[in-house]
Amino acid sequence: MTTTIENSPLFRVANPRSIAFFGASKNHSAMGSMLMSSTMEAGFEGPIYPVHPRDEEILGLQGYRSVDDLPEIPDLAVIVLPQRIVAETLEACGKKGIRHVIIVSGGFREVGGDGIAAEEQVAGIAKRYGMTVVGPNCLGVANPYTKICTTPAPVEGDPGFIGLASQSGSFIVQMYNYLARNHIGFSTAFSVGNQMDIDLVDCMEYLAACPHTKVIALYVEGITRGQAFIETARRIVPHKPIVALYVGGSETGKRAAFSHTGTMSGPDHVYDAVFRQSGVIRARSITEMFDACWLLGSMPRPGGNRVAILSHSGGPGATAADICGREGLELPSFAEETLEKLAPYIPNTGNANNPVDLTFTRDIRDFFLKIPQILLDDAKIDILLIYNFMPVTMMKRRMRAIGIAEEDIDKTLDEMVRATGEIARELRKNYDKPVVAFSFRSLEEPINKVFIENDVPMFPNPERVARALKSFVDYYRNRERFPSL
Amino acid sequence: MTTTIENSPLFRVANPRSIAFFGASKNHSAMGSMLMSSTMEAGFEGPIYPVHPRDEEILGLQGYRSVDDLPEIPDLAVIVLPQRIVAETLEACGKKGIRHVIIVSGGFREVGGDGIAAEEQVAGIAKRYGMTVVGPNCLGVANPYTKICTTPAPVEGDPGFIGLASQSGSFIVQMYNYLARNHIGFSTAFSVGNQMDIDLVDCMEYLAACPHTKVIALYVEGITRGQAFIETARRIVPHKPIVALYVGGSETGKRAAFSHTGTMSGPDHVYDAVFRQSGVIRARSITEMFDACWLLGSMPRPGGNRVAILSHSGGPGATAADICGREGLELPSFAEETLEKLAPYIPNTGNANNPVDLTFTRDIRDFFLKIPQILLDDAKIDILLIYNFMPVTMMKRRMRAIGIAEEDIDKTLDEMVRATGEIARELRKNYDKPVVAFSFRSLEEPINKVFIENDVPMFPNPERVARALKSFVDYYRNRERFPSL
């Protein structure tokens, strides 16, 4: 187990001071050029050395004819060359003294036949020189903190707290926008490809030691070192949650995984057992994995699984209650004192039981601040779930009705949004209990976005939030089985 | 069973030529004023008569002191008054000759005690005058074709093909934006509230006869006329799909439903049996219900459950394959001929098996048009599922790389988006097979939006599309059990 991040074989992969690129060229649409572009666009501050037999200038940088011509021994080499010249290039890197390599090139074990022998040859060279190799058949690493990104698309959004390790490289790329949109962001992402040397377990160890990482997400097509996986996870879980998506469990998933990274998958129940023994939370989809990570990385530890639901409307309140129940969450009745405190805020068409259903809101501060405070003050409530429904169309109409001039409506709307954001911040600051929300309207509407910006996770439907809450609560329950070492 | 829409008791509720509003007033934020505003904003073309004891002008319309003063017998009355004066108002409406009434007011059966007696009194009046009553404790109706909308928020988006009947009124309101965003839209929506007179079965009959409705969506907290529900559904299902969400099945859902509309819910398995006997597709969430409706209302009948997946990336392809398998969809191997035709388009890093994984795309026409055509031509394939990944950041970089001037980039991007839209349209026009897609990027990005605009449903993750496909395929399978009468 890595005790400090510097001891991890991945440290100089994720935090290189200098990088050589093999496969970047004058041809901007070559894969190697794209990966180098992404690192340049990420703002990498150290020297980048494109190595190319002919091109003297590559994307504005000086090209080097061979690895021998490099002015220093770079911390990291990224190889994006045709399979047939990977071995000789790796050999040259080894001779030069390079000790960390990402092999992006495919055509190895995942294609079978000669590919298997080719991978063994490459593994032999790496071993001879004591090199750490990520891949082959991978996309390498993205670390927004050290501004490296060896994926074809550049990173998006701000650095965040989710550490990723994935057997799919493109899967990491697909997530950039998804995470950025939700203002989540990641800390470091590894694409391990065929796992010839570095595997998911090594990545877990690195991410466990990474100070920016609050929660670890794994995309798994097949685990090769089962025992090491379990032991490592059990040591990490008391300190940091791990959420895994395993896709090899169905027959169709198994076939797709095999032709993707040459991984032999096992049946679902075996992986269920592995994850259970390790305290790893299993997600059923990528969306579910990141939803769970969002709560685990940003919310305080809940006292238990007791949820209060606050809604303006019966239907969404009832469906949220139903789905929370199905996910094993409790919706307790409120304490007498809570009911008394709620009474003045509930119109006679409304309902003060759990879910609290206002039917309509006279004052947004009642709905977003005062009632939430009453609910969070109830010792029987561990988590608050708010259903947000504020159509811009209705808000504007109400403003017109109370006589706000047409030219002031947008400004008034902005002020309301800002005020709602301040309320959300206040709730999060003053209570050590998780507060989450959902809405059926676009999450890109300002009144929804402002919650996310103020650290109240907002989901597009009740089933996603209920499922995420279940994973969130399960993690803390599991953790009790693994006493911290 | 209604044979023509004009025979339905709901015909003049959903298609009134004139409407009286009780409860609209000078006070713009009164519930009655809001509902009347929504109808005005919807563009209702017939006369609207606000009835109010004092206010002479209401939202710019002439106020009438009593129902007796109205210049004609309106087709529909909407009552949004305090519970204690609902009965006398209904009586006055009956005397006037009004035969269709929506009672929005709450405080009846759903509150228990005196509310039950009050509802019985109202039911007696309605019966005496032979009035059709929707509600009480409901939001009435929204019909974008006849431009009526008695919900607090105005409708959004274009008219569409989903017919809704719901025991939650606000649930209908919540869906406006959700449907509009996906360019789906609804035909007519009914909120039935306490179902004193008109219930879900009546709405199903109306929607079955409605020419704009291609698929019926039901939000159910409890069915009161079980046998009628089953018989009616069985007659409708051979012609029109019905998708239902039932939320009373869990203990928490049951409690929430009861305090919402006073409905006694039954156990899940009873409802499962009812839906199964009726050929109704059961959805597990609102999202799932509308996703299924989207496919059922816009896609041609599939030959079977055999899906081809097309992806640029192994990970999303593998997860989609896994989830499709779990939902009982098949991913067949392709015909020899198909593999031969695919070969020239698949780079050597890619994979021509199902899922087809290009790893990267040289020409977007290959990915979006030529390969889809080859897959749709395969007789073993019933449904095509495309994973769309086109980050704007990468597209722009590639344009710069091929020398497109900075000032032309946005225009070129627009052209690419338009071209992609034309391709989508071509695929839909030339093949009588369903084509669906998913993306992890924002569905509001132009490259995703253009699919939806060209009738290729686009979902934000593979699990939603797989689940919707399952419901879609299940409907056609179920239908075979119910021979058309």
JSON list of N, CA and C in Angstrom, two decimals, chain A residues 51-104:
[
{"chain": "A", "resi": 51, "resn": "VAL", "atom": "N", "xyz": [9.02, 13.97, -30.52]},
{"chain": "A", "resi": 51, "resn": "VAL", "atom": "CA", "xyz": [10.09, 13.24, -31.19]},
{"chain": "A", "resi": 51, "resn": "VAL", "atom": "C", "xyz": [9.55, 12.74, -32.53]},
{"chain": "A", "resi": 52, "resn": "HIS", "atom": "N", "xyz": [10.22, 13.14, -33.63]},
{"chain": "A", "resi": 52, "resn": "HIS", "atom": "CA", "xyz": [9.75, 12.75, -34.96]},
{"chain": "A", "resi": 52, "resn": "HIS", "atom": "C", "xyz": [10.95, 12.66, -35.90]},
{"chain": "A", "resi": 53, "resn": "PRO", "atom": "N", "xyz": [11.02, 11.61, -36.74]},
{"chain": "A", "resi": 53, "resn": "PRO", "atom": "CA", "xyz": [12.21, 11.41, -37.58]},
{"chain": "A", "resi": 53, "resn": "PRO", "atom": "C", "xyz": [12.45, 12.54, -38.60]},
{"chain": "A", "resi": 54, "resn": "ARG", "atom": "N", "xyz": [11.41, 13.26, -39.00]},
{"chain": "A", "resi": 54, "resn": "ARG", "atom": "CA", "xyz": [11.60, 14.29, -40.04]},
{"chain": "A", "resi": 54, "resn": "ARG", "atom": "C", "xyz": [11.15, 15.69, -39.63]},
{"chain": "A", "resi": 55, "resn": "ASP", "atom": "N", "xyz": [9.96, 15.79, -39.00]},
{"chain": "A", "resi": 55, "resn": "ASP", "atom": "CA", "xyz": [9.37, 17.11, -38.77]},
{"chain": "A", "resi": 55, "resn": "ASP", "atom": "C", "xyz": [10.17, 17.93, -37.77]},
{"chain": "A", "resi": 56, "resn": "GLU", "atom": "N", "xyz": [10.56, 19.15, -38.20]},
{"chain": "A", "resi": 56, "resn": "GLU", "atom": "CA", "xyz": [11.41, 19.96, -37.32]},
{"chain": "A", "resi": 56, "resn": "GLU", "atom": "C", "xyz": [10.63, 20.86, -36.39]},
{"chain": "A", "resi": 57, "resn": "GLU", "atom": "N", "xyz": [9.39, 21.19, -36.83]},
{"chain": "A", "resi": 57, "resn": "GLU", "atom": "CA", "xyz": [8.52, 21.97, -35.95]},
{"chain": "A", "resi": 57, "resn": "GLU", "atom": "C", "xyz": [7.17, 21.27, -35.86]},
{"chain": "A", "resi": 58, "resn": "ILE", "atom": "N", "xyz": [6.73, 21.06, -34.67]},
{"chain": "A", "resi": 58, "resn": "ILE", "atom": "CA", "xyz": [5.48, 20.30, -34.46]},
{"chain": "A", "resi": 58, "resn": "ILE", "atom": "C", "xyz": [4.59, 21.09, -33.53]},
{"chain": "A", "resi": 59, "resn": "LEU", "atom": "N", "xyz": [3.45, 21.54, -34.06]},
{"chain": "A", "resi": 59, "resn": "LEU", "atom": "CA", "xyz": [2.50, 22.37, -33.29]},
{"chain": "A", "resi": 59, "resn": "LEU", "atom": "C", "xyz": [3.22, 23.52, -32.59]},
{"chain": "A", "resi": 60, "resn": "GLY", "atom": "N", "xyz": [4.18, 24.09, -33.30]},
{"chain": "A", "resi": 60, "resn": "GLY", "atom": "CA", "xyz": [4.89, 25.25, -32.75]},
{"chain": "A", "resi": 60, "resn": "GLY", "atom": "C", "xyz": [6.05, 24.91, -31.83]},
{"chain": "A", "resi": 61, "resn": "LEU", "atom": "N", "xyz": [6.25, 23.62, -31.57]},
{"chain": "A", "resi": 61, "resn": "LEU", "atom": "CA", "xyz": [7.37, 23.22, -30.70]},
{"chain": "A", "resi": 61, "resn": "LEU", "atom": "C", "xyz": [8.49, 22.64, -31.54]},
{"chain": "A", "resi": 62, "resn": "GLN", "atom": "N", "xyz": [9.72, 22.69, -31.01]},
{"chain": "A", "resi": 62, "resn": "GLN", "atom": "CA", "xyz": [10.86, 22.10, -31.70]},
{"chain": "A", "resi": 62, "resn": "GLN", "atom": "C", "xyz": [10.74, 20.58, -31.73]},
{"chain": "A", "resi": 63, "resn": "GLY", "atom": "N", "xyz": [10.90, 19.98, -32.93]},
{"chain": "A", "resi": 63, "resn": "GLY", "atom": "CA", "xyz": [10.88, 18.53, -33.03]},
{"chain": "A", "resi": 63, "resn": "GLY", "atom": "C", "xyz": [12.29, 17.96, -32.81]},
{"chain": "A", "resi": 64, "resn": "TYR", "atom": "N", "xyz": [12.33, 16.73, -32.25]},
{"chain": "A", "resi": 64, "resn": "TYR", "atom": "CA", "xyz": [13.62, 16.05, -32.03]},
{"chain": "A", "resi": 64, "resn": "TYR", "atom": "C", "xyz": [13.63, 14.78, -32.87]},
{"chain": "A", "resi": 65, "resn": "ARG", "atom": "N", "xyz": [14.77, 14.54, -33.57]},
{"chain": "A", "resi": 65, "resn": "ARG", "atom": "CA", "xyz": [14.83, 13.41, -34.49]},
{"chain": "A", "resi": 65, "resn": "ARG", "atom": "C", "xyz": [14.76, 12.07, -33.77]},
{"chain": "A", "resi": 66, "resn": "SER", "atom": "N", "xyz": [15.37, 12.02, -32.61]},
{"chain": "A", "resi": 66, "resn": "SER", "atom": "CA", "xyz": [15.30, 10.76, -31.86]},
{"chain": "A", "resi": 66, "resn": "SER", "atom": "C", "xyz": [15.39, 11.06, -30.38]},
{"chain": "A", "resi": 67, "resn": "VAL", "atom": "N", "xyz": [15.09, 10.04, -29.61]},
{"chain": "A", "resi": 67, "resn": "VAL", "atom": "CA", "xyz": [15.10, 10.21, -28.16]},
{"chain": "A", "resi": 67, "resn": "VAL", "atom": "C", "xyz": [16.50, 10.60, -27.67]},
{"chain": "A", "resi": 68, "resn": "ASP", "atom": "N", "xyz": [17.52, 10.17, -28.43]},
{"chain": "A", "resi": 68, "resn": "ASP", "atom": "CA", "xyz": [18.90, 10.48, -28.03]},
{"chain": "A", "resi": 68, "resn": "ASP", "atom": "C", "xyz": [19.19, 11.97, -28.09]},
{"chain": "A", "resi": 69, "resn": "ASP", "atom": "N", "xyz": [18.44, 12.67, -28.97]},
{"chain": "A", "resi": 69, "resn": "ASP", "atom": "CA", "xyz": [18.69, 14.11, -29.14]},
{"chain": "A", "resi": 69, "resn": "ASP", "atom": "C", "xyz": [18.07, 14.96, -28.04]},
{"chain": "A", "resi": 70, "resn": "LEU", "atom": "N", "xyz": [17.26, 14.36, -27.17]},
{"chain": "A", "resi": 70, "resn": "LEU", "atom": "CA", "xyz": [16.56, 15.18, -26.16]},
{"chain": "A", "resi": 70, "resn": "LEU", "atom": "C", "xyz": [17.56, 15.80, -25.21]},
{"chain": "A", "resi": 71, "resn": "PRO", "atom": "N", "xyz": [17.33, 17.07, -24.82]},
{"chain": "A", "resi": 71, "resn": "PRO", "atom": "CA", "xyz": [18.29, 17.78, -23.96]},
{"chain": "A", "resi": 71, "resn": "PRO", "atom": "C", "xyz": [18.28, 17.30, -22.52]},
{"chain": "A", "resi": 72, "resn": "GLU", "atom": "N", "xyz": [17.28, 16.49, -22.13]},
{"chain": "A", "resi": 72, "resn": "GLU", "atom": "CA", "xyz": [17.25, 15.96, -20.76]},
{"chain": "A", "resi": 72, "resn": "GLU", "atom": "C", "xyz": [16.52, 14.61, -20.80]},
{"chain": "A", "resi": 73, "resn": "ILE", "atom": "N", "xyz": [16.48, 13.93, -19.70]},
{"chain": "A", "resi": 73, "resn": "ILE", "atom": "CA", "xyz": [15.69, 12.70, -19.61]},
{"chain": "A", "resi": 73, "resn": "ILE", "atom": "C", "xyz": [14.30, 13.11, -19.14]},
{"chain": "A", "resi": 74, "resn": "PRO", "atom": "N", "xyz": [13.31, 13.06, -20.03]},
{"chain": "A", "resi": 74, "resn": "PRO", "atom": "CA", "xyz": [11.98, 13.49, -19.60]},
{"chain": "A", "resi": 74, "resn": "PRO", "atom": "C", "xyz": [11.39, 12.54, -18.56]},
{"chain": "A", "resi": 75, "resn": "ASP", "atom": "N", "xyz": [10.55, 13.09, -17.69]},
{"chain": "A", "resi": 75, "resn": "ASP", "atom": "CA", "xyz": [9.91, 12.27, -16.67]},
{"chain": "A", "resi": 75, "resn": "ASP", "atom": "C", "xyz": [8.97, 11.23, -17.28]},
{"chain": "A", "resi": 76, "resn": "LEU", "atom": "N", "xyz": [8.38, 11.58, -18.42]},
{"chain": "A", "resi": 76, "resn": "LEU", "atom": "CA", "xyz": [7.34, 10.74, -18.99]},
{"chain": "A", "resi": 76, "resn": "LEU", "atom": "C", "xyz": [7.46, 10.71, -20.50]},
{"chain": "A", "resi": 77, "resn": "ALA", "atom": "N", "xyz": [7.28, 9.51, -21.10]},
{"chain": "A", "resi": 77, "resn": "ALA", "atom": "CA", "xyz": [7.17, 9.41, -22.55]},
{"chain": "A", "resi": 77, "resn": "ALA", "atom": "C", "xyz": [5.76, 8.92, -22.89]},
{"chain": "A", "resi": 78, "resn": "VAL", "atom": "N", "xyz": [5.17, 9.53, -23.93]},
{"chain": "A", "resi": 78, "resn": "VAL", "atom": "CA", "xyz": [3.86, 9.09, -24.40]},
{"chain": "A", "resi": 78, "resn": "VAL", "atom": "C", "xyz": [4.05, 8.56, -25.82]},
{"chain": "A", "resi": 79, "resn": "ILE", "atom": "N", "xyz": [3.74, 7.28, -26.02]},
{"chain": "A", "resi": 79, "resn": "ILE", "atom": "CA", "xyz": [4.00, 6.64, -27.31]},
{"chain": "A", "resi": 79, "resn": "ILE", "atom": "C", "xyz": [2.68, 6.42, -28.04]},
{"chain": "A", "resi": 80, "resn": "VAL", "atom": "N", "xyz": [2.57, 7.07, -29.19]},
{"chain": "A", "resi": 80, "resn": "VAL", "atom": "CA", "xyz": [1.34, 6.97, -29.99]},
{"chain": "A", "resi": 80, "resn": "VAL", "atom": "C", "xyz": [1.77, 6.60, -31.41]},
{"chain": "A", "resi": 81, "resn": "LEU", "atom": "N", "xyz": [2.44, 5.46, -31.55]},
{"chain": "A", "resi": 81, "resn": "LEU", "atom": "CA", "xyz": [3.03, 5.05, -32.82]},
{"chain": "A", "resi": 81, "resn": "LEU", "atom": "C", "xyz": [2.37, 3.76, -33.30]},
{"chain": "A", "resi": 82, "resn": "PRO", "atom": "N", "xyz": [2.57, 3.42, -34.58]},
{"chain": "A", "resi": 82, "resn": "PRO", "atom": "CA", "xyz": [2.06, 2.12, -35.05]},
{"chain": "A", "resi": 82, "resn": "PRO", "atom": "C", "xyz": [2.65, 0.99, -34.21]},
{"chain": "A", "resi": 83, "resn": "GLN", "atom": "N", "xyz": [1.85, -0.04, -33.98]},
{"chain": "A", "resi": 83, "resn": "GLN", "atom": "CA", "xyz": [2.23, -1.13, -33.09]},
{"chain": "A", "resi": 83, "resn": "GLN", "atom": "C", "xyz": [3.62, -1.68, -33.42]},
{"chain": "A", "resi": 84, "resn": "ARG", "atom": "N", "xyz": [3.96, -1.82, -34.73]},
{"chain": "A", "resi": 84, "resn": "ARG", "atom": "CA", "xyz": [5.20, -2.51, -35.10]},
{"chain": "A", "resi": 84, "resn": "ARG", "atom": "C", "xyz": [6.47, -1.79, -34.64]},
{"chain": "A", "resi": 85, "resn": "ILE", "atom": "N", "xyz": [6.39, -0.46, -34.35]},
{"chain": "A", "resi": 85, "resn": "ILE", "atom": "CA", "xyz": [7.60, 0.22, -33.90]},
{"chain": "A", "resi": 85, "resn": "ILE", "atom": "C", "xyz": [7.55, 0.63, -32.42]},
{"chain": "A", "resi": 86, "resn": "VAL", "atom": "N", "xyz": [6.55, 0.12, -31.71]},
{"chain": "A", "resi": 86, "resn": "VAL", "atom": "CA", "xyz": [6.44, 0.45, -30.29]},
{"chain": "A", "resi": 86, "resn": "VAL", "atom": "C", "xyz": [7.61, -0.15, -29.50]},
{"chain": "A", "resi": 87, "resn": "ALA", "atom": "N", "xyz": [7.91, -1.42, -29.76]},
{"chain": "A", "resi": 87, "resn": "ALA", "atom": "CA", "xyz": [8.95, -2.10, -28.98]},
{"chain": "A", "resi": 87, "resn": "ALA", "atom": "C", "xyz": [10.29, -1.39, -29.11]},
{"chain": "A", "resi": 88, "resn": "GLU", "atom": "N", "xyz": [10.70, -1.08, -30.34]},
{"chain": "A", "resi": 88, "resn": "GLU", "atom": "CA", "xyz": [12.01, -0.43, -30.51]},
{"chain": "A", "resi": 88, "resn": "GLU", "atom": "C", "xyz": [12.04, 0.96, -29.87]},
{"chain": "A", "resi": 89, "resn": "THR", "atom": "N", "xyz": [10.90, 1.65, -29.92]},
{"chain": "A", "resi": 89, "resn": "THR", "atom": "CA", "xyz": [10.83, 2.98, -29.29]},
{"chain": "A", "resi": 89, "resn": "THR", "atom": "C", "xyz": [10.95, 2.86, -27.78]},
{"chain": "A", "resi": 90, "resn": "LEU", "atom": "N", "xyz": [10.28, 1.86, -27.23]},
{"chain": "A", "resi": 90, "resn": "LEU", "atom": "CA", "xyz": [10.34, 1.66, -25.78]},
{"chain": "A", "resi": 90, "resn": "LEU", "atom": "C", "xyz": [11.78, 1.33, -25.37]},
{"chain": "A", "resi": 91, "resn": "GLU", "atom": "N", "xyz": [12.41, 0.50, -26.18]},
{"chain": "A", "resi": 91, "resn": "GLU", "atom": "CA", "xyz": [13.82, 0.14, -25.93]},
{"chain": "A", "resi": 91, "resn": "GLU", "atom": "C", "xyz": [14.69, 1.41, -25.89]},
{"chain": "A", "resi": 92, "resn": "ALA", "atom": "N", "xyz": [14.48, 2.29, -26.87]},
{"chain": "A", "resi": 92, "resn": "ALA", "atom": "CA", "xyz": [15.26, 3.53, -26.93]},
{"chain": "A", "resi": 92, "resn": "ALA", "atom": "C", "xyz": [14.98, 4.41, -25.71]},
{"chain": "A", "resi": 93, "resn": "CYS", "atom": "N", "xyz": [13.73, 4.45, -25.30]},
{"chain": "A", "resi": 93, "resn": "CYS", "atom": "CA", "xyz": [13.37, 5.22, -24.09]},
{"chain": "A", "resi": 93, "resn": "CYS", "atom": "C", "xyz": [14.10, 4.65, -22.88]},
{"chain": "A", "resi": 94, "resn": "GLY", "atom": "N", "xyz": [14.09, 3.32, -22.79]},
{"chain": "A", "resi": 94, "resn": "GLY", "atom": "CA", "xyz": [14.75, 2.66, -21.67]},
{"chain": "A", "resi": 94, "resn": "GLY", "atom": "C", "xyz": [16.23, 3.02, -21.62]},
{"chain": "A", "resi": 95, "resn": "LYS", "atom": "N", "xyz": [16.86, 2.94, -22.81]},
{"chain": "A", "resi": 95, "resn": "LYS", "atom": "CA", "xyz": [18.29, 3.26, -22.88]},
{"chain": "A", "resi": 95, "resn": "LYS", "atom": "C", "xyz": [18.57, 4.69, -22.45]},
{"chain": "A", "resi": 96, "resn": "LYS", "atom": "N", "xyz": [17.67, 5.58, -22.85]},
{"chain": "A", "resi": 96, "resn": "LYS", "atom": "CA", "xyz": [17.84, 7.01, -22.52]},
{"chain": "A", "resi": 96, "resn": "LYS", "atom": "C", "xyz": [17.72, 7.24, -21.02]},
{"chain": "A", "resi": 97, "resn": "GLY", "atom": "N", "xyz": [17.01, 6.31, -20.35]},
{"chain": "A", "resi": 97, "resn": "GLY", "atom": "CA", "xyz": [16.82, 6.47, -18.90]},
{"chain": "A", "resi": 97, "resn": "GLY", "atom": "C", "xyz": [15.41, 6.89, -18.51]},
{"chain": "A", "resi": 98, "resn": "ILE", "atom": "N", "xyz": [14.51, 6.93, -19.50]},
{"chain": "A", "resi": 98, "resn": "ILE", "atom": "CA", "xyz": [13.12, 7.28, -19.19]},
{"chain": "A", "resi": 98, "resn": "ILE", "atom": "C", "xyz": [12.48, 6.14, -18.40]},
{"chain": "A", "resi": 99, "resn": "ARG", "atom": "N", "xyz": [11.81, 6.45, -17.32]},
{"chain": "A", "resi": 99, "resn": "ARG", "atom": "CA", "xyz": [11.29, 5.39, -16.44]},
{"chain": "A", "resi": 99, "resn": "ARG", "atom": "C", "xyz": [9.76, 5.34, -16.35]},
{"chain": "A", "resi": 100, "resn": "HIS", "atom": "N", "xyz": [9.08, 6.28, -17.01]},
{"chain": "A", "resi": 100, "resn": "HIS", "atom": "CA", "xyz": [7.61, 6.29, -16.99]},
{"chain": "A", "resi": 100, "resn": "HIS", "atom": "C", "xyz": [7.10, 6.47, -18.40]},
{"chain": "A", "resi": 101, "resn": "VAL", "atom": "N", "xyz": [6.26, 5.53, -18.85]},
{"chain": "A", "resi": 101, "resn": "VAL", "atom": "CA", "xyz": [5.82, 5.53, -20.24]},
{"chain": "A", "resi": 101, "resn": "VAL", "atom": "C", "xyz": [4.32, 5.25, -20.31]},
{"chain": "A", "resi": 102, "resn": "ILE", "atom": "N", "xyz": [3.64, 5.99, -21.16]},
{"chain": "A", "resi": 102, "resn": "ILE", "atom": "CA", "xyz": [2.25, 5.66, -21.51]},
{"chain": "A", "resi": 102, "resn": "ILE", "atom": "C", "xyz": [2.26, 5.13, -22.94]},
{"chain": "A", "resi": 103, "resn": "ILE", "atom": "N", "xyz": [1.79, 3.90, -23.15]},
{"chain": "A", "resi": 103, "resn": "ILE", "atom": "CA", "xyz": [1.70, 3.38, -24.52]},
{"chain": "A", "resi": 103, "resn": "ILE", "atom": "C", "xyz": [0.23, 3.45, -24.95]},
{"chain": "A", "resi": 104, "resn": "VAL", "atom": "N", "xyz": [-0.04, 4.40, -25.81]},
{"chain": "A", "resi": 104, "resn": "VAL", "atom": "CA", "xyz": [-1.41, 4.61, -26.28]},
{"chain": "A", "resi": 104, "resn": "VAL", "atom": "C", "xyz": [-1.74, 3.59, -27.38]}
]
